[in-house]
XYZ file of C-alpha atoms in Angstrom:
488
model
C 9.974 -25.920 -4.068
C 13.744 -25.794 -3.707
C 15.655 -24.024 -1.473
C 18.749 -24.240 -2.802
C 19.566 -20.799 -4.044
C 19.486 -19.533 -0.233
C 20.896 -22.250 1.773
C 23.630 -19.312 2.687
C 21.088 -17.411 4.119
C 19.543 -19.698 6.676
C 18.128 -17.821 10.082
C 19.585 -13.919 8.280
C 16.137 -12.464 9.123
C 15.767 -11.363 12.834
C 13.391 -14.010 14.998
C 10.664 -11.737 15.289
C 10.806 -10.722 11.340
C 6.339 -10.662 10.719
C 5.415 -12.501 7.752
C 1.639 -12.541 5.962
C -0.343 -11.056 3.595
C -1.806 -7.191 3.482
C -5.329 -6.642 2.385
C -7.804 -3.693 2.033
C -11.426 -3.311 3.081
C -12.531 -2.263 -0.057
C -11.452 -4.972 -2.118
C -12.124 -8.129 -0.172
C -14.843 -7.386 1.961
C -18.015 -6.964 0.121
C -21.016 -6.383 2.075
C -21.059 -2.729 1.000
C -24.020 -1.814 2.550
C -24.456 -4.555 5.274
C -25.053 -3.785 9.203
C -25.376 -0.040 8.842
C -21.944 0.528 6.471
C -21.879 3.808 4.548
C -21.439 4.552 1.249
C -17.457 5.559 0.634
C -16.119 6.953 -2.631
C -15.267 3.746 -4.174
C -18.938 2.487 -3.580
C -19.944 5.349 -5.689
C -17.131 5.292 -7.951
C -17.682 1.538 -8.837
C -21.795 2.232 -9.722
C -20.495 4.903 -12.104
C -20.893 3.141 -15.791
C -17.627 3.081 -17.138
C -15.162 3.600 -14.582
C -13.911 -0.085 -13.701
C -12.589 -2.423 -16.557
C -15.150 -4.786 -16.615
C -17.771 -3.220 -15.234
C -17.896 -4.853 -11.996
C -18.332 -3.816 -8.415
C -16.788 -4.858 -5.046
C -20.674 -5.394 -3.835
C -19.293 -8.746 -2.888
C -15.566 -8.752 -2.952
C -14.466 -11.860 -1.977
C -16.912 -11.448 1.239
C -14.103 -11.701 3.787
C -16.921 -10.079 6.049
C -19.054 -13.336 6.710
C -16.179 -15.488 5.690
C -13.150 -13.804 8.276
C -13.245 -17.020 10.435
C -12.406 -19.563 7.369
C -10.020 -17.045 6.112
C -7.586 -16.819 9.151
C -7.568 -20.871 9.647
C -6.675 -20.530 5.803
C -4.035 -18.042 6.537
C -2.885 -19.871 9.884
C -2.336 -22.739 7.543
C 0.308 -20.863 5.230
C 2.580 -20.378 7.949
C 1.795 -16.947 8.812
C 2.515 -14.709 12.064
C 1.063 -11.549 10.906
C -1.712 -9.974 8.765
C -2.066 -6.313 7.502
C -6.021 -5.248 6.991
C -7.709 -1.903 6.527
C -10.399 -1.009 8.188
C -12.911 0.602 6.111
C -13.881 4.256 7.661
C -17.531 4.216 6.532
C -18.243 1.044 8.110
C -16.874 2.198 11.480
C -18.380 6.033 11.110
C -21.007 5.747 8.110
C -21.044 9.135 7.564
C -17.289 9.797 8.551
C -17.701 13.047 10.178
C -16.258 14.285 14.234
C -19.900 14.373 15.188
C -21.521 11.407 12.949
C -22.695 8.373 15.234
C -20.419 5.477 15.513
C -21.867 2.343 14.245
C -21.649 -0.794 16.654
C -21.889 -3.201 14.126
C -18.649 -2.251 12.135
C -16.762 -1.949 15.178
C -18.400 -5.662 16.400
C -16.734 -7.102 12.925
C -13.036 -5.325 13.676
C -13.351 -6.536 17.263
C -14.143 -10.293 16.129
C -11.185 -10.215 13.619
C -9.052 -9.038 15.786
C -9.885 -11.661 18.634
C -9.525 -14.246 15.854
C -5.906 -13.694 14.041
C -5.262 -13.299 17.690
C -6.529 -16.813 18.881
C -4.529 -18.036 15.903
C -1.248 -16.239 16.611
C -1.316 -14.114 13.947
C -0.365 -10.159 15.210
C -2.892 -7.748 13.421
C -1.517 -4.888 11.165
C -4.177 -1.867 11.146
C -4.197 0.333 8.249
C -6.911 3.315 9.050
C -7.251 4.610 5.720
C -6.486 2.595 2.467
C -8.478 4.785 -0.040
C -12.095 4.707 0.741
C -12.749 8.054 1.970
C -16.843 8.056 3.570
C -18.561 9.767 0.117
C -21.037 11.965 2.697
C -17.611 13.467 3.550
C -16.846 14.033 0.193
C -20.316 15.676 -0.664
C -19.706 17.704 2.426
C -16.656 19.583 2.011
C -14.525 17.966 -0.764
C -12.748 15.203 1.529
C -8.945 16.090 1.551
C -9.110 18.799 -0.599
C -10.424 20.668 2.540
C -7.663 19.864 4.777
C -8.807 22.297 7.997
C -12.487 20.010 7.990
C -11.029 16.889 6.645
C -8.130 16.260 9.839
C -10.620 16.588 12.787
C -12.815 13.761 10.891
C -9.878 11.976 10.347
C -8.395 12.616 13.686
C -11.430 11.715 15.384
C -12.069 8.688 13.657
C -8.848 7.319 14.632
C -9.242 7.926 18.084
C -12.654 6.177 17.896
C -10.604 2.750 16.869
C -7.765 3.588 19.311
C -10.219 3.334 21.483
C -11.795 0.272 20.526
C -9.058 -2.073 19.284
C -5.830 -0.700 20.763
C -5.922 -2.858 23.523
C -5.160 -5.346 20.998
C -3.659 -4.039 18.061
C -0.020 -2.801 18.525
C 0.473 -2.109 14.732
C -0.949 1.314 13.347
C -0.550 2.691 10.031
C -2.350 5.645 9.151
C -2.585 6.048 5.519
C -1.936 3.536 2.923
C -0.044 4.810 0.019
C -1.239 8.382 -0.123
C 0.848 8.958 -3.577
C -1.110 6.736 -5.699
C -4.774 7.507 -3.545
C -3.414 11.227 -4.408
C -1.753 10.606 -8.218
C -4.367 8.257 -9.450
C -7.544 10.084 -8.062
C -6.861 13.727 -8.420
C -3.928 13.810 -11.435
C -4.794 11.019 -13.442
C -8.987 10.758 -12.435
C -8.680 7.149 -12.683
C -9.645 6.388 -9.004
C -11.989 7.588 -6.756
C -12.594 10.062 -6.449
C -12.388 10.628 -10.326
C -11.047 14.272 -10.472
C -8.246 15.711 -13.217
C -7.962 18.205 -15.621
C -9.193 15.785 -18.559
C -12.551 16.800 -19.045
C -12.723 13.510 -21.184
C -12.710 11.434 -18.273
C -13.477 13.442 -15.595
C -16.215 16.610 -14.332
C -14.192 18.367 -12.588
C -11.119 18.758 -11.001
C -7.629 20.198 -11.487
C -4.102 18.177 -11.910
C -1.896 20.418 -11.679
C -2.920 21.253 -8.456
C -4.845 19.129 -6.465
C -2.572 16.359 -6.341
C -0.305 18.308 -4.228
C -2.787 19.769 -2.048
C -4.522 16.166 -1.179
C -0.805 14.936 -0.864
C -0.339 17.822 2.171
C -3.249 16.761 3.935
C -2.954 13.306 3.980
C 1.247 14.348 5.824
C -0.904 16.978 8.222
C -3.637 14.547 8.876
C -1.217 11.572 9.269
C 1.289 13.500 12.073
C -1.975 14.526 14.035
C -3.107 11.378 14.314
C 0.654 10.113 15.226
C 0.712 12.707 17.948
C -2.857 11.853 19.042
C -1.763 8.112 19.152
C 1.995 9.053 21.283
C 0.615 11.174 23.967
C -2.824 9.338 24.840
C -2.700 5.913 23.622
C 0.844 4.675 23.390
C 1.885 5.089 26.890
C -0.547 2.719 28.248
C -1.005 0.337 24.691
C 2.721 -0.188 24.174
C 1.846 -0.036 20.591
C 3.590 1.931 17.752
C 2.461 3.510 14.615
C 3.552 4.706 11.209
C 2.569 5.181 7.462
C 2.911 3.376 4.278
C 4.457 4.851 0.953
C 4.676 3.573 -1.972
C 7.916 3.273 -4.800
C 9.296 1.849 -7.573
C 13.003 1.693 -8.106
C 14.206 3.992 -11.166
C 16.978 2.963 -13.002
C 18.824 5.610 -15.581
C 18.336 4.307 -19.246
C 22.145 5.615 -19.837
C 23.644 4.703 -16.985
C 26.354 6.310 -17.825
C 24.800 9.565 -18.946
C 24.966 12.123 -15.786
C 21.980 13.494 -17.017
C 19.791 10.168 -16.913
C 21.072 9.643 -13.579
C 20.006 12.711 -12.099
C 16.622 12.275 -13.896
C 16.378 8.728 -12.046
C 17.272 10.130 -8.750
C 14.474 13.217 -9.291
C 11.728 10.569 -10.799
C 12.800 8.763 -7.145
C 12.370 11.465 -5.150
C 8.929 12.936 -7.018
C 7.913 9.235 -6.463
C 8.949 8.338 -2.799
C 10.870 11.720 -1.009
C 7.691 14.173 -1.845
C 6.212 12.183 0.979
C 9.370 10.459 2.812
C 11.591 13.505 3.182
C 8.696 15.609 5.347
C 8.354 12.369 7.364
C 12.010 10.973 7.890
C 14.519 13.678 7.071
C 13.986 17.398 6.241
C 9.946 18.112 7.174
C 9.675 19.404 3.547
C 9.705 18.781 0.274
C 12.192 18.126 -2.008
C 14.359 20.921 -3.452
C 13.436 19.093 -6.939
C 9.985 19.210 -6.446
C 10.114 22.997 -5.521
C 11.809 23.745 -8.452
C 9.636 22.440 -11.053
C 6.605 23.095 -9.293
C 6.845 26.283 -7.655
C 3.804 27.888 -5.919
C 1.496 24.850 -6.740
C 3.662 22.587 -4.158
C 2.202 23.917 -0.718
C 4.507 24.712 1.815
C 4.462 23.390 5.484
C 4.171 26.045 7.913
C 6.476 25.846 10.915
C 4.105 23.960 13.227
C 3.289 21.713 10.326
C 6.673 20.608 9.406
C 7.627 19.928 13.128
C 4.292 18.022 13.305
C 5.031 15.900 10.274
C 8.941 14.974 10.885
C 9.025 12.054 13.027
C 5.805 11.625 12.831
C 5.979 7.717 11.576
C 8.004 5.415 13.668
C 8.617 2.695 10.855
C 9.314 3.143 7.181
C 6.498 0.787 5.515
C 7.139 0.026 2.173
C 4.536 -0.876 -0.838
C 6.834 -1.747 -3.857
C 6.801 -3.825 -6.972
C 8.856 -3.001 -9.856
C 11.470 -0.897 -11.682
C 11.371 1.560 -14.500
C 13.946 2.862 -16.985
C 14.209 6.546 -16.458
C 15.575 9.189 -19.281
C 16.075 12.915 -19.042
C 13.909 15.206 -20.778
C 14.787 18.032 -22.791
C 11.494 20.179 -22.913
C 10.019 22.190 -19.922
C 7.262 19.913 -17.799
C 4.030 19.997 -18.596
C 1.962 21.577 -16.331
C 0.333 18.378 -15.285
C 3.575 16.273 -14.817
C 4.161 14.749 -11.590
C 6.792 12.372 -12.209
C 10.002 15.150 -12.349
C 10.145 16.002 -16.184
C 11.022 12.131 -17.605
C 10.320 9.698 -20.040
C 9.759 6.089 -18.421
C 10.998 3.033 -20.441
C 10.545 -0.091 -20.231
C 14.098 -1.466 -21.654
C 17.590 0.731 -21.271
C 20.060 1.840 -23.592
C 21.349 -1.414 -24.034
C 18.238 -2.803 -24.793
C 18.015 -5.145 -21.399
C 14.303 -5.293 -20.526
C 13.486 -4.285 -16.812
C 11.841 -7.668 -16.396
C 9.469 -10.918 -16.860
C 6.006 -9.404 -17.725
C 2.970 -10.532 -15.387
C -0.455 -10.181 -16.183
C -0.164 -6.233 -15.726
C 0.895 -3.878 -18.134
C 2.965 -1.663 -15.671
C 4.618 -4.379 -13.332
C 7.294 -6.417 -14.092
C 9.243 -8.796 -11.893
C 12.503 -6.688 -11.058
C 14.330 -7.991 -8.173
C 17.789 -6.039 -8.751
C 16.003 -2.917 -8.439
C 13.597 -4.271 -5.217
C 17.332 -4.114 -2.938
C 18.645 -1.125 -4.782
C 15.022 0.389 -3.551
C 15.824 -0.922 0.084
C 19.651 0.240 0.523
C 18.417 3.466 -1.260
C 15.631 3.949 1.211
C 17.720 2.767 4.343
C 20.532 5.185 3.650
C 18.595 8.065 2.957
C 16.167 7.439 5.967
C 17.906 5.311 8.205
C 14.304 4.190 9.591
C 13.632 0.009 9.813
C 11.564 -1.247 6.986
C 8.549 -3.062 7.360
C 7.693 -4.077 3.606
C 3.814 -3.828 3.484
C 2.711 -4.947 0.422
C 4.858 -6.799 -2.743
C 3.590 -9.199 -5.184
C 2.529 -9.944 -8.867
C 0.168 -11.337 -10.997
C 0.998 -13.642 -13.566
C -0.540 -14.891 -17.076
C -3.357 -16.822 -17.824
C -5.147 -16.900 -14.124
C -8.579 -17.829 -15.142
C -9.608 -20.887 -14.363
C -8.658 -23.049 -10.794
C -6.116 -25.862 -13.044
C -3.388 -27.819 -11.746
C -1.469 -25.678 -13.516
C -2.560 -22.297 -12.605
C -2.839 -23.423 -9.257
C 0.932 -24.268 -9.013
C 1.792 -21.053 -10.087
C 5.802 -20.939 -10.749
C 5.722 -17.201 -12.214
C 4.816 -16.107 -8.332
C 7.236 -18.485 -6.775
C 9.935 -17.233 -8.733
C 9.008 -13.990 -8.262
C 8.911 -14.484 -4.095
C 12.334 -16.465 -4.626
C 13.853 -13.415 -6.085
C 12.429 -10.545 -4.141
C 12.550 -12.148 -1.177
C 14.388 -14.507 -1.180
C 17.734 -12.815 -2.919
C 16.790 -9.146 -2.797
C 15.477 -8.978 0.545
C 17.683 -11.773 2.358
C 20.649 -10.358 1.103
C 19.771 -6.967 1.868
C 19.652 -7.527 5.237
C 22.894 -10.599 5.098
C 25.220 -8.248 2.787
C 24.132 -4.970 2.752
C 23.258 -4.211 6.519
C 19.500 -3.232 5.784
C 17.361 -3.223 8.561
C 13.982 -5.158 7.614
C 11.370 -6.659 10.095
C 8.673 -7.396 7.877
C 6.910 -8.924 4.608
C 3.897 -8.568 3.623
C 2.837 -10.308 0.666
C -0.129 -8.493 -2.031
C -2.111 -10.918 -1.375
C -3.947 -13.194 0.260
C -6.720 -13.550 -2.340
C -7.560 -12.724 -5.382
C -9.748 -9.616 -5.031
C -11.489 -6.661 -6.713
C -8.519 -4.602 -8.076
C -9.872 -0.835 -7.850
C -10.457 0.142 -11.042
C -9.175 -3.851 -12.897
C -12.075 -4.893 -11.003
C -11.607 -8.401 -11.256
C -9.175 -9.187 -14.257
C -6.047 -8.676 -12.065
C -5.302 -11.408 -9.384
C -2.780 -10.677 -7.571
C -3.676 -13.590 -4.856
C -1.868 -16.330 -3.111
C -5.105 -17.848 -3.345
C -7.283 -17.985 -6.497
C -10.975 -17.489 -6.064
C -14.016 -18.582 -8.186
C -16.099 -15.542 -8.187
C -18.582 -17.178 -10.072
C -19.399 -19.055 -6.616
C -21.880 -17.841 -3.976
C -19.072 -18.597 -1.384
C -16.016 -17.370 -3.556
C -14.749 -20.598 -3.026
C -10.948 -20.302 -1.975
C -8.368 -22.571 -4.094
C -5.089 -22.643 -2.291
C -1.932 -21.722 -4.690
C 1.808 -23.320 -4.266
C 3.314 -20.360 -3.856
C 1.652 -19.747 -0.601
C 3.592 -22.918 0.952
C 6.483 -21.767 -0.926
C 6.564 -18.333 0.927
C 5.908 -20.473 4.269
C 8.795 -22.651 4.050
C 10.803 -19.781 2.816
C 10.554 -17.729 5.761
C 10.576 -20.780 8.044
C 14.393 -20.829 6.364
C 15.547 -17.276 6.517
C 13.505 -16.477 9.972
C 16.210 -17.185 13.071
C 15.235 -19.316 15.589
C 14.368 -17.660 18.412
């Protein structure tokens, strides 16, 4: 594990830069229906024949809920100083609604993980929604396609773990990537909760649409809960809280083709300013998005917009590759949410974006990883915690030497953090205070179930216990950061 590539960039990162791994309820977890949980809308989505890759379900996870003690001594053992979790809504409120009971039990597990990363020095991240919305709300009303009953629920659900853990937990984020919860469960119907206009795959539902409507309550719901947080919790917590977005970096196939260009910068801002710009610069959409879409993009009212803006005190930042981006000639499709392009995965030129992993869409693409971060830090001129980044990578099966040292992920770390990162900060004056690595163990993927592994460590599920296997490139990130972190 050499450090020679950043020797130059010993101590750029600031001394109290947080460095761990980000994980979400759903997937590592298990216990599903354990100590009075509720069903959410992955639990259903996951017993529905068909809908998950190989047919599994996330019954069991990698049952971080009876095994949260061995897993932060594992974690305190990589080096770590912070860790970013989900809590999972139905477990907390099992029917999710302003005037459902809370149950103890859920909010006894929280409270004991907490208290633990804490014993262990290891600050807690809170995400309060990543994704599993409580399925009686969804039977109720429609979730978040009913955004005047869906923000009280939400509101009041995050004032219920204000309450309960904010004495402890100075880290909020609201929402976890609403674009892809929004884009890959209501445009695409691949995700709970399984809605599009393909009647092929899905019952009901309505692309062109509904995307943008969920999208508008998740801002609304988000800036309540900000203000909720700022004027009765903050003052007395000390705390501070934001949201997470995700983004890829696009790249024009022709770079030198004006056209391609301005196709990459709408793909970026159909991708990452439909959310970012209501939140961090204008409180509304992009002019781009307006123009293509019209009527079907909803429009903040006055109170709305001045809710949303300045709503999130951080930028947090889910990326993990780069695309190729070329114009299109032909009018959108009614259903396209991506700005009218064609995606590639090789330019012009024929240069490939880069290294394939063990996922079809993600690629290891450092270049674009700090054009993403000086693109996002000039446009928003907000610090950057990076939430979530990380790969799979081929031929993760079985717990071998080999697949155990895994060198695809270390070179991967080495070059997004470790060159794209570092020298974002070093050269390019980016402000960035955290990393969190995706992830700490292999887990259920959503709808991969359990044929992606993203993990730091690799786990047997074929084992009653999930038994852990530690990977190198967990002690490579630790010594890594041990480098760039400053002394303090």
């Amino acid at each position: 594990m050499d450090l020679q590539s950043v020797q130059d960039l010993k101590g750029v990162l600031r001394s109290d830069f947080f460095h761990g791994y980000a994980t979400a309820a759903a997937q590592v977890e298990g216990a599903w229906n354990k100590d009075g949980k509720g069903q959410s809308i992955w639990d259903t989505f996951a017993h529905t024949p068909g809908k998950v890759k190989d047919g599994s379900t996330a019954d069991d996870a990698v049952r971080s809920y009876d095994l949260y003690k061995e897993d932060v001594a594992l974690m305190k053992s990589y080096g770590v100083n912070a860790y970013r979790f989900s809590l999972s809504w139905s477990r907390i409120i099992p029917h999710g609604g302003c005037d459902d009971p809370v149950n103890e039990k859920g909010i006894e597990y929280y409270s004991n993980l907490v208290d633990e990363l804490l014993r262990n020095g290891i600050t807690p991240f809170v995400t309060l929604f990543h994704w599993d919305t409580p399925q009686a709300l969804e039977d109720r009303y429609g979730g978040m396609l009913n955004q005047d009953k869906f923000v009280p629920d939400f509101v009041n659900y995050a004032r219920v773990c204000f309450e309960r853990l904010g004495d402890r937990v100075k880290h909020w984020i609201t929402f976890n990537e609403p674009g892809v919860y929004t884009l890959a469960g209501y445009a695409a119907g691949v995700h709970a909760p399984g809605r599009s206009s393909f009647r092929d795959r899905n019952e009901g539902g309505d692309s062109s649409t509904e995307p943008f409507i969920v999208a508008h309550t998740e801002l609304v719901a988000h800036g309540h809960v900000s203000r909720l947080y700022k004027q009765e919790f903050q003052p007395h917590q000390q705390g501070t809280i934001g949201i997470t977005l995700h983004g890829n970096w696009s790249e024009p196939w022709d770079e030198a083709n004006p056209l391609d260009q301005e196709a990459a910068e709408r793909a970026r801002e159909f991708e990452i300013a439909w959310f970012a710009d209501p939140l961090y610069k204008t409180g509304d959409y992009p002019a781009s998005m307006r123009a293509q879409l019209g009527d079907r993009l909803p429009k903040f009212t006055p109170e709305e917009s001045k809710l949303v803006l300045g709503s999130s005190e951080f930028y947090g930042m889910n990326t993990y590759t780069s695309f190729f981006v070329k114009h299109k000639t032909t009018p959108a499709d009614i259903n396209d949410h991506k700005g009218n392009v064609e995606i590639h995965d090789s330019n012009k030129q024929g240069v490939p974006r880069g290294e394939e992993s063990d996922t079809e869409w993600l690629r290891a693409a450092p270049w674009g990883f700090r054009k993403l971060l000086n693109w996002i830090w000039s446009r928003y001129q907000m610090p950057i915690y990076v939430t979530e980044n990380g790969t799979t990578a081929k031929g993760e099966t079985t717990a071998t030497p080999g697949v155990l040292n895994d060198q695809f992920r270390i070179k991967f770390f080495e070059g997004y953090v470790g060159w794209a990162l570092a020298r974002a900060v070093k050269e390019d004056g980016v402000d960035i205070r955290s990393y969190f690595a995706w992830t700490f163990t292999d887990n259920w993927e959503w709808a991969a179930g359990y044929t992606d592994r993203f993990g730091c460590t690799f786990i047997d599920f074929d084992s009653p216990d999930k038994t852990r296997y530690p990977k190198q490139s967990a002690y490579y990130l630790d010594k890594l950061f041990k480098h760039l972190i400053k002394d303090s």
